[in-house]
Amino acid sequence: MKLLKKVIVKTIPVLTGYLVLGMGFGILMIKNGYGIGSVLAMSLFIYAGSMQYVGITLLTSGAGIFKTMLTTLMVNARHLFYGISMVEKYKGTGVYKPYLIFALTDETYSLVCNEEGGKSSKEYYLLTSFCNHFYWVAGSLIGAVLGNLITFDTRGIEFSMTALFLTVFVEQWLETKHHFPALSGLVSTVLCLFLFGKEHFLIPSMLLITVALLVNRRKYREKIEK
Amino acid sequence: MNFKLIAVMALVTAFLRFLPFLIWNDKRKTPKAIVYLGKVLPYAIMAMLVVYCLKDMSFTNSPFGIPEILASLGVIFIHLWKRNTLLSIVLGTAIYMILVQRF
């Protein structure tokens, strides 16, 4: 299948990132006394890297249900934004839609957000989402089972995620002349990082970005809404 | 308690992902503001994610953000040069790993 080949090549950066991060998660879970069943359940059904890492702390500290709910809301709030920007694109994806929505992670978002949308892209969306999900579950299981056997120095390999996002950012920049959205994203996030600190800056950033984009909409109405 | 908490995390995460699609489903026409945001948010979000990935960078403690800055510049310039995603990521990550492991 030509499309599958294309997707596998495109998702290699996610493969390396998810293998490493997934293995790290699997190893940590086992070290904290949890079983492979829990590792599998979390990677299959939560499928959110940063949340799963935080989840380990919630589990080990015996957190209550309310605290777990609140923490999940805070950590994963940005997924609301992915959904908002994919509402139009995921229309027409039919029976794939629930899974596509469920599997919308940071990395999957970066690979689907620039596509055409609708029926013509639905196989691409599905294969990309599924491959990434598979890599994540596989990485978690490998970590849980084999983690202690890795000998070569993998320090820094998680930078592959940053590199992926940077590459997508550059591609997006080159494909448009309207740079206000990208710049507002940069400025808002850096500003909020300084104002609120690295634990709490994402939600203010998203709010600030939304306000900036909606205010800016009036100025560039003709350019965007062709 | 394990599986209860895992279920809570899974359900809340799924809720956050599904909410926009539940509100603006195929039956109801999506408001123009949301369609607009759908077009411009990807650019802003990608910028946000880049900053998010680099949030732990410290200019005051060793290694003073040097691996991140050099590797990031590497990714950007290699990509501007060859426009090959895989190449940019592999070389950029290699630069970062070498800098972080050697210094």
CSV table of C-alpha atoms in Angstrom, one decimal:
chain,number,residue,atom,x,y,z
A,1,MET,CA,0.0,0.0,0.0
A,2,LYS,CA,1.5,3.2,-1.2
A,3,LEU,CA,-0.3,5.3,1.4
A,4,LEU,CA,0.9,3.1,4.3
A,5,LYS,CA,4.5,3.5,3.1
A,6,LYS,CA,4.1,7.2,2.9
A,7,VAL,CA,2.6,7.3,6.4
A,8,ILE,CA,5.3,5.1,7.9
A,9,VAL,CA,8.0,7.4,6.5
A,10,LYS,CA,6.2,10.5,7.8
A,11,THR,CA,5.7,9.0,11.2
A,12,ILE,CA,9.3,7.8,11.8
A,13,PRO,CA,10.1,10.9,14.0
A,14,VAL,CA,7.0,10.0,16.1
A,15,LEU,CA,8.2,6.4,16.2
A,16,THR,CA,11.5,7.3,17.7
A,17,GLY,CA,10.0,9.8,20.1
A,18,TYR,CA,7.2,7.5,21.2
A,19,LEU,CA,9.5,4.5,21.6
A,20,VAL,CA,11.8,6.5,23.9
A,21,LEU,CA,9.1,8.3,25.8
A,22,GLY,CA,6.9,5.2,25.9
A,23,MET,CA,9.7,3.0,27.2
A,24,GLY,CA,10.5,5.6,29.8
A,25,PHE,CA,6.9,5.4,30.9
A,26,GLY,CA,6.8,1.6,31.0
A,27,ILE,CA,10.1,1.5,33.0
A,28,LEU,CA,8.8,4.0,35.5
A,29,MET,CA,5.5,2.1,36.0
A,30,ILE,CA,7.3,-1.2,36.6
A,31,LYS,CA,9.8,0.5,39.0
A,32,ASN,CA,6.9,1.8,41.0
A,33,GLY,CA,5.4,-1.6,41.3
A,34,TYR,CA,2.6,-1.5,38.7
A,35,GLY,CA,2.0,-4.4,36.3
A,36,ILE,CA,2.0,-4.7,32.6
A,37,GLY,CA,-1.8,-4.6,32.7
A,38,SER,CA,-1.8,-1.1,34.1
A,39,VAL,CA,0.9,0.0,31.5
A,40,LEU,CA,-1.2,-1.4,28.7
A,41,ALA,CA,-4.5,0.1,30.0
A,42,MET,CA,-2.9,3.6,30.3
A,43,SER,CA,-1.2,3.6,26.9
A,44,LEU,CA,-4.2,2.2,25.1
A,45,PHE,CA,-7.0,4.2,26.7
A,46,ILE,CA,-5.5,7.4,28.0
A,47,TYR,CA,-2.9,7.7,25.2
A,48,ALA,CA,-1.4,11.0,26.3
A,49,GLY,CA,2.3,11.1,27.1
A,50,SER,CA,2.6,13.9,29.6
A,51,MET,CA,-0.6,12.9,31.3
A,52,GLN,CA,0.6,9.4,31.7
A,53,TYR,CA,3.8,10.5,33.3
A,54,VAL,CA,1.8,12.7,35.7
A,55,GLY,CA,-0.5,9.8,36.2
A,56,ILE,CA,2.2,7.8,37.7
A,57,THR,CA,2.5,10.4,40.4
A,58,LEU,CA,-1.2,10.4,40.9
A,59,LEU,CA,-1.3,6.7,41.3
A,60,THR,CA,1.7,6.4,43.7
A,61,SER,CA,0.5,9.3,45.9
A,62,GLY,CA,-2.9,7.7,46.2
A,63,ALA,CA,-4.7,10.7,44.8
A,64,GLY,CA,-8.5,10.9,45.0
A,65,ILE,CA,-10.9,10.9,42.0
A,66,PHE,CA,-11.5,14.7,42.1
A,67,LYS,CA,-7.8,15.6,42.2
A,68,THR,CA,-7.2,13.2,39.3
A,69,MET,CA,-10.0,14.8,37.3
A,70,LEU,CA,-8.8,18.3,37.9
A,71,THR,CA,-5.2,17.4,37.1
A,72,THR,CA,-6.2,15.7,33.8
A,73,LEU,CA,-8.2,18.8,32.8
A,74,MET,CA,-5.3,21.1,33.4
A,75,VAL,CA,-2.6,18.9,31.8
A,76,ASN,CA,-4.6,18.0,28.7
A,77,ALA,CA,-6.6,21.3,28.1
A,78,ARG,CA,-4.7,21.9,24.9
A,79,HIS,CA,-6.4,19.0,23.3
A,80,LEU,CA,-9.6,21.1,23.2
A,81,PHE,CA,-7.7,23.3,20.8
A,82,TYR,CA,-6.7,20.5,18.6
A,83,GLY,CA,-10.3,19.4,18.3
A,84,ILE,CA,-11.5,23.0,17.5
A,85,SER,CA,-9.1,23.3,14.7
A,86,MET,CA,-9.9,19.8,13.3
A,87,VAL,CA,-13.7,20.1,13.5
A,88,GLU,CA,-14.0,21.0,9.8
A,89,LYS,CA,-11.2,18.7,8.6
A,90,TYR,CA,-12.6,15.6,10.3
A,91,LYS,CA,-16.0,16.1,8.7
A,92,GLY,CA,-16.7,13.4,6.2
A,93,THR,CA,-14.4,10.9,7.8
A,94,GLY,CA,-17.4,8.7,8.6
A,95,VAL,CA,-16.8,5.6,10.7
A,96,TYR,CA,-13.2,6.5,11.4
A,97,LYS,CA,-14.2,9.7,13.2
A,98,PRO,CA,-14.5,8.5,16.8
A,99,TYR,CA,-11.1,6.9,16.7
A,100,LEU,CA,-9.5,9.9,14.9
A,101,ILE,CA,-10.8,12.2,17.7
A,102,PHE,CA,-9.8,9.8,20.4
A,103,ALA,CA,-6.3,9.5,19.1
A,104,LEU,CA,-5.6,13.2,18.6
A,105,THR,CA,-2.3,13.7,20.4
A,106,ASP,CA,0.3,16.5,20.0
A,107,GLU,CA,2.3,14.6,17.5
A,108,THR,CA,-0.7,13.2,15.5
A,109,TYR,CA,-2.1,16.7,15.4
A,110,SER,CA,1.2,18.1,13.9
A,111,LEU,CA,0.9,15.5,11.2
A,112,VAL,CA,-2.8,16.0,10.4
A,113,CYS,CA,-3.4,19.7,10.9
A,114,ASN,CA,-2.0,20.7,7.5
A,115,GLU,CA,-3.8,18.2,5.3
A,116,GLU,CA,-6.8,19.0,3.0
A,117,GLY,CA,-9.5,17.4,5.2
A,118,GLY,CA,-12.6,15.4,4.6
A,119,LYS,CA,-13.1,12.3,2.6
A,120,SER,CA,-9.9,12.5,0.5
A,121,SER,CA,-7.7,12.5,3.6
A,122,LYS,CA,-9.5,10.1,5.8
A,123,GLU,CA,-7.3,7.1,5.1
A,124,TYR,CA,-4.2,9.2,5.8
A,125,TYR,CA,-5.7,10.5,9.0
A,126,LEU,CA,-6.6,6.9,10.1
A,127,LEU,CA,-3.2,5.4,9.3
A,128,THR,CA,-1.3,8.2,10.9
A,129,SER,CA,-3.4,8.1,14.0
A,130,PHE,CA,-3.2,4.3,14.3
A,131,CYS,CA,0.6,4.1,13.6
A,132,ASN,CA,1.3,6.7,16.3
A,133,HIS,CA,-1.0,4.9,18.8
A,134,PHE,CA,0.7,1.6,17.9
A,135,TYR,CA,4.2,3.0,18.5
A,136,TRP,CA,3.2,4.5,21.8
A,137,VAL,CA,1.7,1.2,23.1
A,138,ALA,CA,4.6,-0.8,21.7
A,139,GLY,CA,7.1,1.6,23.4
A,140,SER,CA,5.3,1.3,26.7
A,141,LEU,CA,5.3,-2.5,26.6
A,142,ILE,CA,8.9,-2.7,25.5
A,143,GLY,CA,9.9,-0.4,28.4
A,144,ALA,CA,7.9,-2.4,30.8
A,145,VAL,CA,9.4,-5.7,29.7
A,146,LEU,CA,12.9,-4.9,28.6
A,147,GLY,CA,13.8,-1.5,30.0
A,148,ASN,CA,16.7,-2.5,32.1
A,149,LEU,CA,18.5,-4.1,29.2
A,150,ILE,CA,19.2,-1.0,27.1
A,151,THR,CA,22.9,-0.3,27.1
A,152,PHE,CA,23.7,2.4,24.6
A,153,ASP,CA,23.4,6.1,25.6
A,154,THR,CA,20.1,7.4,24.5
A,155,ARG,CA,20.4,10.7,26.3
A,156,GLY,CA,18.8,13.5,24.3
A,157,ILE,CA,16.9,11.3,21.9
A,158,GLU,CA,13.6,12.9,23.1
A,159,PHE,CA,14.7,16.0,21.2
A,160,SER,CA,13.3,14.3,18.2
A,161,MET,CA,9.8,15.6,19.3
A,162,THR,CA,11.1,19.2,19.4
A,163,ALA,CA,12.7,18.7,16.1
A,164,LEU,CA,9.5,17.4,14.6
A,165,PHE,CA,7.5,20.4,15.8
A,166,LEU,CA,10.2,22.8,14.6
A,167,THR,CA,10.2,21.2,11.1
A,168,VAL,CA,6.4,21.5,10.9
A,169,PHE,CA,6.6,25.1,12.1
A,170,VAL,CA,9.1,25.9,9.4
A,171,GLU,CA,7.0,24.2,6.7
A,172,GLN,CA,3.9,26.1,7.8
A,173,TRP,CA,5.9,29.4,7.8
A,174,LEU,CA,7.0,28.8,4.2
A,175,GLU,CA,3.6,28.0,2.9
A,176,THR,CA,1.9,31.3,3.9
A,177,LYS,CA,2.5,35.0,3.9
A,178,HIS,CA,0.2,35.6,6.8
A,179,HIS,CA,2.5,35.1,9.8
A,180,PHE,CA,0.4,36.8,12.5
A,181,PRO,CA,-1.0,33.4,13.8
A,182,ALA,CA,2.5,31.9,14.1
A,183,LEU,CA,3.9,35.0,15.7
A,184,SER,CA,1.0,35.4,18.1
A,185,GLY,CA,1.6,31.8,19.1
A,186,LEU,CA,5.2,32.4,19.8
A,187,VAL,CA,4.8,35.7,21.6
A,188,SER,CA,1.8,34.7,23.7
A,189,THR,CA,3.4,31.4,24.8
A,190,VAL,CA,6.8,33.0,25.7
A,191,LEU,CA,5.0,35.8,27.5
A,192,CYS,CA,2.9,33.4,29.5
A,193,LEU,CA,5.8,31.2,30.2
A,194,PHE,CA,7.5,34.1,31.9
A,195,LEU,CA,4.4,35.4,33.7
A,196,PHE,CA,3.0,32.0,34.9
A,197,GLY,CA,6.0,29.7,35.0
A,198,LYS,CA,6.5,26.4,33.2
A,199,GLU,CA,3.9,24.5,35.2
A,200,HIS,CA,0.9,26.8,34.5
A,201,PHE,CA,1.6,28.7,31.3
A,202,LEU,CA,-0.3,26.6,28.7
A,203,ILE,CA,-3.9,27.6,29.5
A,204,PRO,CA,-3.2,31.3,29.7
A,205,SER,CA,-1.2,31.0,26.4
A,206,MET,CA,-4.2,29.3,24.7
A,207,LEU,CA,-6.6,32.0,26.0
A,208,LEU,CA,-4.3,34.8,24.9
A,209,ILE,CA,-3.7,33.2,21.5
A,210,THR,CA,-7.5,32.8,20.9
A,211,VAL,CA,-8.2,36.4,21.9
A,212,ALA,CA,-5.3,37.7,19.7
A,213,LEU,CA,-6.5,35.7,16.7
A,214,LEU,CA,-10.2,36.8,17.1
A,215,VAL,CA,-9.2,40.4,17.4
A,216,ASN,CA,-6.9,40.1,14.4
A,217,ARG,CA,-9.7,38.5,12.4
A,218,ARG,CA,-11.4,41.8,11.8
A,219,LYS,CA,-8.3,43.2,10.2
A,220,TYR,CA,-7.6,40.3,7.8
A,221,ARG,CA,-11.1,39.1,7.1
A,222,GLU,CA,-10.7,39.3,3.3
A,223,LYS,CA,-7.4,37.5,3.2
A,224,ILE,CA,-8.5,34.5,5.3
A,225,GLU,CA,-12.2,34.0,4.4
A,226,LYS,CA,-11.9,33.4,0.6
B,1,MET,CA,-8.2,2.2,43.0
B,2,ASN,CA,-5.6,1.9,40.1
B,3,PHE,CA,-8.1,1.2,37.4
B,4,LYS,CA,-10.6,3.7,38.7
B,5,LEU,CA,-8.0,6.5,38.5
B,6,ILE,CA,-6.9,5.2,35.1
B,7,ALA,CA,-10.5,5.2,33.9
B,8,VAL,CA,-10.9,8.8,35.2
B,9,MET,CA,-7.8,10.0,33.3
B,10,ALA,CA,-8.9,8.2,30.2
B,11,LEU,CA,-12.5,9.6,30.3
B,12,VAL,CA,-11.5,13.2,31.0
B,13,THR,CA,-8.9,13.1,28.3
B,14,ALA,CA,-11.4,11.7,25.8
B,15,PHE,CA,-13.9,14.3,26.9
B,16,LEU,CA,-11.5,17.1,26.2
B,17,ARG,CA,-10.8,15.7,22.7
B,18,PHE,CA,-14.4,15.0,21.8
B,19,LEU,CA,-16.0,18.2,23.2
B,20,PRO,CA,-15.5,20.5,20.1
B,21,PHE,CA,-16.9,17.7,17.9
B,22,LEU,CA,-19.9,17.2,20.1
B,23,ILE,CA,-20.8,20.8,20.1
B,24,TRP,CA,-20.2,21.5,16.4
B,25,ASN,CA,-21.3,18.2,14.8
B,26,ASP,CA,-22.4,17.6,11.2
B,27,LYS,CA,-26.0,18.5,12.0
B,28,ARG,CA,-25.3,22.0,13.2
B,29,LYS,CA,-23.4,24.4,11.0
B,30,THR,CA,-20.1,25.4,12.5
B,31,PRO,CA,-19.9,29.1,13.4
B,32,LYS,CA,-17.7,31.1,11.2
B,33,ALA,CA,-15.5,32.1,14.1
B,34,ILE,CA,-14.7,28.4,14.7
B,35,VAL,CA,-14.0,27.8,11.0
B,36,TYR,CA,-11.7,30.8,11.1
B,37,LEU,CA,-9.9,29.5,14.2
B,38,GLY,CA,-9.6,26.1,12.5
B,39,LYS,CA,-7.6,27.8,9.7
B,40,VAL,CA,-5.3,29.9,11.9
B,41,LEU,CA,-4.9,27.9,15.1
B,42,PRO,CA,-2.6,25.2,13.6
B,43,TYR,CA,0.1,27.9,13.1
B,44,ALA,CA,-0.3,29.3,16.5
B,45,ILE,CA,-0.4,25.9,18.2
B,46,MET,CA,2.7,24.7,16.5
B,47,ALA,CA,4.5,27.7,17.7
B,48,MET,CA,3.1,27.1,21.2
B,49,LEU,CA,4.3,23.4,21.1
B,50,VAL,CA,7.8,24.5,20.1
B,51,VAL,CA,8.0,26.8,23.1
B,52,TYR,CA,6.4,24.0,25.2
B,53,CYS,CA,9.1,21.6,24.2
B,54,LEU,CA,11.8,24.1,25.1
B,55,LYS,CA,10.3,25.2,28.4
B,56,ASP,CA,12.9,23.5,30.6
B,57,MET,CA,15.7,25.3,28.9
B,58,SER,CA,17.7,27.3,31.4
B,59,PHE,CA,20.0,30.2,30.5
B,60,THR,CA,21.4,30.5,34.0
B,61,ASN,CA,22.4,26.8,34.7
B,62,SER,CA,24.7,24.6,32.7
B,63,PRO,CA,24.4,23.9,29.8
B,64,PHE,CA,22.8,27.3,29.5
B,65,GLY,CA,20.4,26.3,26.7
B,66,ILE,CA,23.2,25.9,24.3
B,67,PRO,CA,22.3,22.4,23.1
B,68,GLU,CA,18.7,23.4,22.6
B,69,ILE,CA,19.6,26.6,20.7
B,70,LEU,CA,22.2,25.1,18.5
B,71,ALA,CA,20.2,21.9,17.7
B,72,SER,CA,17.1,24.0,17.0
B,73,LEU,CA,19.0,26.3,14.7
B,74,GLY,CA,20.4,23.2,13.1
B,75,VAL,CA,16.9,21.8,12.5
B,76,ILE,CA,15.7,25.1,11.0
B,77,PHE,CA,18.7,25.7,8.7
B,78,ILE,CA,18.9,22.1,7.5
B,79,HIS,CA,15.2,22.2,6.8
B,80,LEU,CA,15.4,25.5,4.9
B,81,TRP,CA,18.2,24.0,2.9
B,82,LYS,CA,16.9,20.5,2.0
B,83,ARG,CA,13.1,20.7,2.9
B,84,ASN,CA,13.4,17.1,4.0
B,85,THR,CA,11.5,16.4,7.3
B,86,LEU,CA,13.3,13.2,8.2
B,87,LEU,CA,16.7,14.6,7.5
B,88,SER,CA,16.1,17.7,9.5
B,89,ILE,CA,14.8,15.7,12.5
B,90,VAL,CA,17.6,13.1,12.4
B,91,LEU,CA,20.4,15.5,12.1
B,92,GLY,CA,18.9,18.0,14.6
B,93,THR,CA,18.4,15.3,17.1
B,94,ALA,CA,22.0,14.0,16.5
B,95,ILE,CA,23.4,17.4,17.2
B,96,TYR,CA,21.4,17.7,20.4
B,97,MET,CA,22.4,14.2,21.6
B,98,ILE,CA,26.1,14.8,20.9
B,99,LEU,CA,26.1,18.2,22.7
B,100,VAL,CA,24.2,16.8,25.7
B,101,GLN,CA,26.3,13.7,26.0
B,102,ARG,CA,29.7,15.3,25.4
B,103,PHE,CA,29.4,18.5,27.4
